[in-house]
Amino acid sequence: MSDWFLQRGHGVRFEWGPIGARRLAPEVACLVVVDVLSFTTSVTVAVEAGTRVFPYAWRDETAAAFAREKAAELAVGRRAATATSPWSLSPAALRRAPAAPRLVLPSPNGSAISAAAGGSTVVAGCLRNAKAAGRWLAGHGYGTPGRPLAVIAAGEGWPDGALRPALEDLLGAGAIIAELESHGAGPLSPEAAAARSAFAGTADVAGAVAACSSGNELAEGGFAEDVAIAVEPDASAVVPVLADGAFTNPPESPR
């Protein structure tokens, strides 16, 4: 395939989904995964509590075996959480559950994007930690032509498996890109600039996420609290970075 899609020459790039991540990963020093509802939001909530979060791409019987291998608790589906297994992809459930030292968090999109990075740094970003993530990334020299990064909006899946671009992830990616730019990162690719503009041009980001398709899906399913946590503006100072297979909070960026 031609290299027209690589957004070369730009310090900050933007793409969608696991395939976009796999295409850009060999060309960048860092991938920023954005899955606002709810993988990366849940990662921030868990890491805030001191948990090491192991992403896993499948929510099937192999996830339990993987959790045993990692000596970790296993997060289950939102509706499968119980008193004895209270951890799930729901950030509200994670906030209420006892903090687990190690947690396997299955997520087809977020985990698949994380796995696509190869040797690149992987950061979990969302609306809750957009300012902290942008500051940390720029402070560590990411987002320049010499050390480019790609912000990957996870999106959702249609029933046939096709990618459904999701507004909440576009806005989360745009928030991080805007913060990167404010710290001198760039130049932005046209794709990244469009994501930034979508965020900057949305007067009520929280309202937009709550009213969009994904927000409605969760609210109508009884998980409106997950949406409320996801849109807490810059509520988190943690910047989860993937190291040795798990997301943890690294030292604060240089000032």
Coordinates of N, CA, C and O in Angstrom, one line a residue, residues 103-184:
L103 N -5.6 -5.7 37.5 CA -6.9 -5.9 36.9 C -6.7 -6.1 35.4 O -6.0 -5.3 34.7
V104 N -7.4 -7.2 34.9 CA -7.5 -7.4 33.4 C -8.8 -6.7 32.9 O -9.8 -7.0 33.4
L105 N -8.6 -5.8 31.9 CA -9.8 -5.1 31.4 C -10.0 -5.4 30.0 O -9.3 -4.8 29.1
P106 N -10.9 -6.3 29.7 CA -11.1 -6.6 28.2 C -11.8 -5.5 27.5 O -12.7 -4.9 28.0
S107 N -11.3 -5.2 26.3 CA -11.9 -4.2 25.5 C -11.4 -4.4 24.0 O -10.3 -4.2 23.8
P108 N -12.3 -4.9 23.1 CA -11.9 -5.2 21.8 C -11.2 -4.0 21.1 O -10.1 -4.2 20.5
N109 N -11.7 -2.8 21.2 CA -11.1 -1.7 20.4 C -9.9 -1.1 21.2 O -8.8 -1.0 20.6
G110 N -10.1 -0.7 22.4 CA -9.0 -0.1 23.2 C -7.8 -1.0 23.3 O -6.6 -0.6 23.1
S111 N -8.0 -2.3 23.6 CA -6.9 -3.2 23.8 C -6.3 -3.5 22.5 O -5.0 -3.7 22.4
A112 N -7.1 -3.7 21.4 CA -6.5 -3.9 20.1 C -5.6 -2.8 19.6 O -4.5 -3.0 19.0
I113 N -6.0 -1.6 19.9 CA -5.2 -0.4 19.6 C -3.9 -0.4 20.4 O -2.8 -0.2 19.9
S114 N -4.0 -0.7 21.7 CA -2.8 -0.8 22.5 C -1.8 -1.8 22.0 O -0.6 -1.6 22.0
A115 N -2.4 -3.0 21.6 CA -1.5 -4.1 21.1 C -0.8 -3.7 19.8 O 0.2 -4.4 19.4
A116 N -1.4 -2.8 19.0 CA -0.9 -2.4 17.7 C 0.4 -1.6 17.8 O 1.1 -1.4 16.7
A117 N 0.8 -1.2 18.9 CA 1.9 -0.2 19.0 C 3.2 -0.7 18.7 O 4.1 0.1 18.4
G118 N 3.5 -2.0 18.9 CA 4.8 -2.5 18.7 C 5.8 -1.9 19.7 O 5.5 -2.0 20.9
G119 N 6.8 -1.2 19.3 CA 7.8 -0.6 20.2 C 7.4 0.8 20.6 O 8.2 1.4 21.4
S120 N 6.3 1.3 20.2 CA 6.0 2.7 20.5 C 5.4 2.8 21.9 O 4.8 1.8 22.5
T121 N 5.5 3.9 22.5 CA 4.9 4.2 23.8 C 3.4 4.3 23.6 O 2.9 4.8 22.6
V122 N 2.6 3.8 24.6 CA 1.1 3.8 24.5 C 0.6 4.5 25.7 O 1.0 4.2 26.8
V123 N -0.2 5.5 25.5 CA -0.8 6.3 26.5 C -2.3 6.2 26.4 O -2.9 6.2 25.3
A124 N -3.0 6.1 27.5 CA -4.5 6.1 27.6 C -5.0 7.5 27.8 O -4.7 8.1 28.9
G125 N -5.7 8.0 26.9 CA -6.2 9.4 27.0 C -7.8 9.4 26.9 O -8.4 8.6 26.3
C126 N -8.3 10.5 27.5 CA -9.8 10.6 27.5 C -10.1 12.1 27.9 O -9.2 12.9 28.1
L127 N -11.4 12.4 28.0 CA -11.7 13.8 28.4 C -11.3 14.1 29.8 O -11.0 15.2 30.1
R128 N -11.3 13.1 30.7 CA -11.0 13.3 32.1 C -9.5 13.7 32.3 O -9.2 14.4 33.3
N129 N -8.6 13.3 31.4 CA -7.2 13.5 31.6 C -6.5 14.2 30.4 O -5.3 14.2 30.3
A130 N -7.3 14.9 29.6 CA -6.8 15.5 28.4 C -5.7 16.5 28.7 O -4.6 16.5 28.0
K131 N -5.9 17.4 29.6 CA -4.8 18.4 29.9 C -3.6 17.7 30.5 O -2.4 18.0 30.1
A132 N -3.8 16.8 31.4 CA -2.6 16.1 32.0 C -1.9 15.3 30.9 O -0.6 15.3 30.9
A133 N -2.6 14.6 30.0 CA -2.0 13.8 29.0 C -1.2 14.7 28.0 O -0.1 14.4 27.6
G134 N -1.8 15.8 27.5 CA -1.2 16.7 26.6 C 0.1 17.2 27.2 O 1.2 17.3 26.5
R135 N 0.0 17.6 28.5 CA 1.2 18.2 29.1 C 2.3 17.2 29.3 O 3.5 17.5 29.0
W136 N 1.9 15.9 29.7 CA 2.9 14.9 29.8 C 3.6 14.5 28.5 O 4.8 14.4 28.4
L137 N 2.8 14.4 27.5 CA 3.3 14.0 26.2 C 4.3 15.1 25.7 O 5.4 14.8 25.2
A138 N 3.9 16.4 25.7 CA 4.8 17.4 25.2 C 6.0 17.5 26.1 O 7.1 17.8 25.6
G139 N 5.8 17.3 27.4 CA 7.0 17.4 28.3 C 8.0 16.3 28.1 O 9.2 16.5 28.4
H140 N 7.6 15.2 27.5 CA 8.5 14.1 27.2 C 8.9 14.1 25.7 O 9.5 13.2 25.2
G141 N 8.7 15.2 25.0 CA 9.2 15.4 23.7 C 8.4 14.8 22.6 O 8.8 14.8 21.4
Y142 N 7.2 14.3 22.9 CA 6.4 13.7 21.8 C 5.6 14.8 21.1 O 5.3 15.8 21.7
G143 N 5.3 14.5 19.9 CA 4.4 15.4 19.1 C 5.2 16.4 18.3 O 4.8 17.5 17.9
T144 N 6.5 16.0 17.9 CA 7.3 16.8 17.0 C 7.6 15.9 15.7 O 7.4 14.7 15.8
P145 N 8.1 16.6 14.7 CA 8.5 15.8 13.5 C 9.5 14.7 13.8 O 9.5 13.6 13.2
G146 N 10.4 15.0 14.8 CA 11.4 14.0 15.2 C 10.9 12.9 16.0 O 11.4 11.8 16.0
R147 N 9.8 13.2 16.8 CA 9.2 12.2 17.7 C 7.7 12.3 17.6 O 7.0 12.7 18.5
P148 N 7.1 11.9 16.4 CA 5.7 12.1 16.1 C 4.9 11.2 17.0 O 5.3 10.1 17.4
L149 N 3.6 11.6 17.2 CA 2.7 10.8 17.9 C 1.4 10.7 17.1 O 1.1 11.6 16.3
A150 N 0.6 9.7 17.3 CA -0.7 9.5 16.7 C -1.7 9.4 17.7 O -1.6 8.5 18.6
V151 N -2.7 10.2 17.7 CA -3.9 10.1 18.5 C -4.9 9.2 17.8 O -5.3 9.5 16.7
I152 N -5.3 8.1 18.4 CA -6.2 7.1 17.8 C -7.5 7.1 18.5 O -7.6 6.7 19.7
A153 N -8.5 7.6 17.8 CA -9.9 7.5 18.3 C -10.4 6.1 18.1 O -10.4 5.6 17.0
A154 N -10.8 5.4 19.2 CA -11.2 4.0 19.1 C -12.4 3.8 18.2 O -12.5 2.9 17.4
G155 N -13.4 4.6 18.4 CA -14.7 4.4 17.7 C -15.4 3.2 18.3 O -15.0 2.6 19.2
E156 N -16.6 2.9 17.7 CA -17.4 1.7 18.1 C -17.6 0.8 16.9 O -17.0 1.1 15.8
G157 N -18.3 -0.3 17.1 CA -18.5 -1.2 16.0 C -19.9 -1.3 15.6 O -20.8 -1.4 16.5
W158 N -20.2 -1.4 14.3 CA -21.6 -1.7 13.8 C -21.8 -3.2 14.0 O -20.8 -4.0 14.2
P159 N -23.0 -3.7 13.9 CA -23.2 -5.1 14.1 C -22.5 -6.0 13.1 O -22.1 -7.1 13.4
D160 N -22.1 -5.5 11.9 CA -21.4 -6.3 10.9 C -19.9 -6.2 11.2 O -19.1 -6.7 10.4
G161 N -19.5 -5.5 12.2 CA -18.0 -5.4 12.5 C -17.3 -4.2 12.0 O -16.2 -3.9 12.3
A162 N -18.0 -3.4 11.1 CA -17.4 -2.2 10.6 C -17.2 -1.1 11.7 O -18.0 -1.1 12.6
L163 N -16.2 -0.3 11.5 CA -16.0 0.8 12.4 C -17.1 1.8 12.4 O -17.5 2.2 11.3
R164 N -17.6 2.2 13.5 CA -18.5 3.3 13.6 C -17.8 4.5 14.3 O -17.5 4.5 15.5
P165 N -17.4 5.5 13.5 CA -16.7 6.7 14.2 C -17.7 7.3 15.3 O -18.9 7.4 15.0
A166 N -17.1 7.5 16.4 CA -17.9 7.9 17.6 C -17.6 9.3 18.0 O -16.4 9.7 18.2
L167 N -18.6 10.2 18.2 CA -18.4 11.6 18.5 C -17.6 11.7 19.8 O -16.7 12.6 19.8
E168 N -17.9 10.9 20.8 CA -17.2 11.1 22.0 C -15.7 10.9 21.9 O -14.8 11.6 22.6
D169 N -15.3 10.0 21.0 CA -13.8 9.8 20.8 C -13.2 10.9 20.0 O -12.0 11.2 20.2
L170 N -13.9 11.4 19.0 CA -13.4 12.5 18.3 C -13.2 13.7 19.2 O -12.1 14.4 19.1
L171 N -14.1 14.0 20.1 CA -14.0 15.1 21.0 C -12.8 14.9 22.0 O -12.1 15.8 22.3
G172 N -12.7 13.6 22.5 CA -11.6 13.3 23.4 C -10.3 13.5 22.8 O -9.3 14.1 23.3
A173 N -10.2 13.0 21.5 CA -8.9 13.2 20.8 C -8.6 14.6 20.5 O -7.5 15.1 20.7
G174 N -9.7 15.4 20.2 CA -9.5 16.8 19.9 C -9.0 17.6 21.1 O -8.2 18.5 21.0
A175 N -9.5 17.2 22.3 CA -9.1 17.8 23.5 C -7.6 17.6 23.8 O -6.9 18.6 24.2
I176 N -7.2 16.4 23.6 CA -5.7 16.1 23.8 C -4.9 16.8 22.8 O -3.8 17.4 23.1
I177 N -5.3 16.9 21.5 CA -4.6 17.5 20.5 C -4.5 19.0 20.8 O -3.5 19.7 20.6
A178 N -5.6 19.6 21.2 CA -5.6 21.0 21.6 C -4.6 21.3 22.7 O -3.9 22.3 22.6
E179 N -4.5 20.5 23.7 CA -3.6 20.7 24.8 C -2.1 20.5 24.3 O -1.3 21.3 24.6
L180 N -1.9 19.5 23.4 CA -0.6 19.4 22.8 C -0.1 20.6 22.1 O 1.0 21.1 22.3
E181 N -1.0 21.1 21.3 CA -0.7 22.3 20.5 C -0.4 23.5 21.4 O 0.5 24.3 21.2
S182 N -1.1 23.6 22.6 CA -0.9 24.7 23.5 C 0.5 24.6 24.1 O 1.0 25.6 24.6
H183 N 1.1 23.4 24.1 CA 2.5 23.2 24.7 C 3.5 23.2 23.6 O 4.6 22.8 23.8
G184 N 3.2 23.6 22.4 CA 4.1 23.7 21.3 C 4.3 22.5 20.4 O 5.2 22.5 19.5

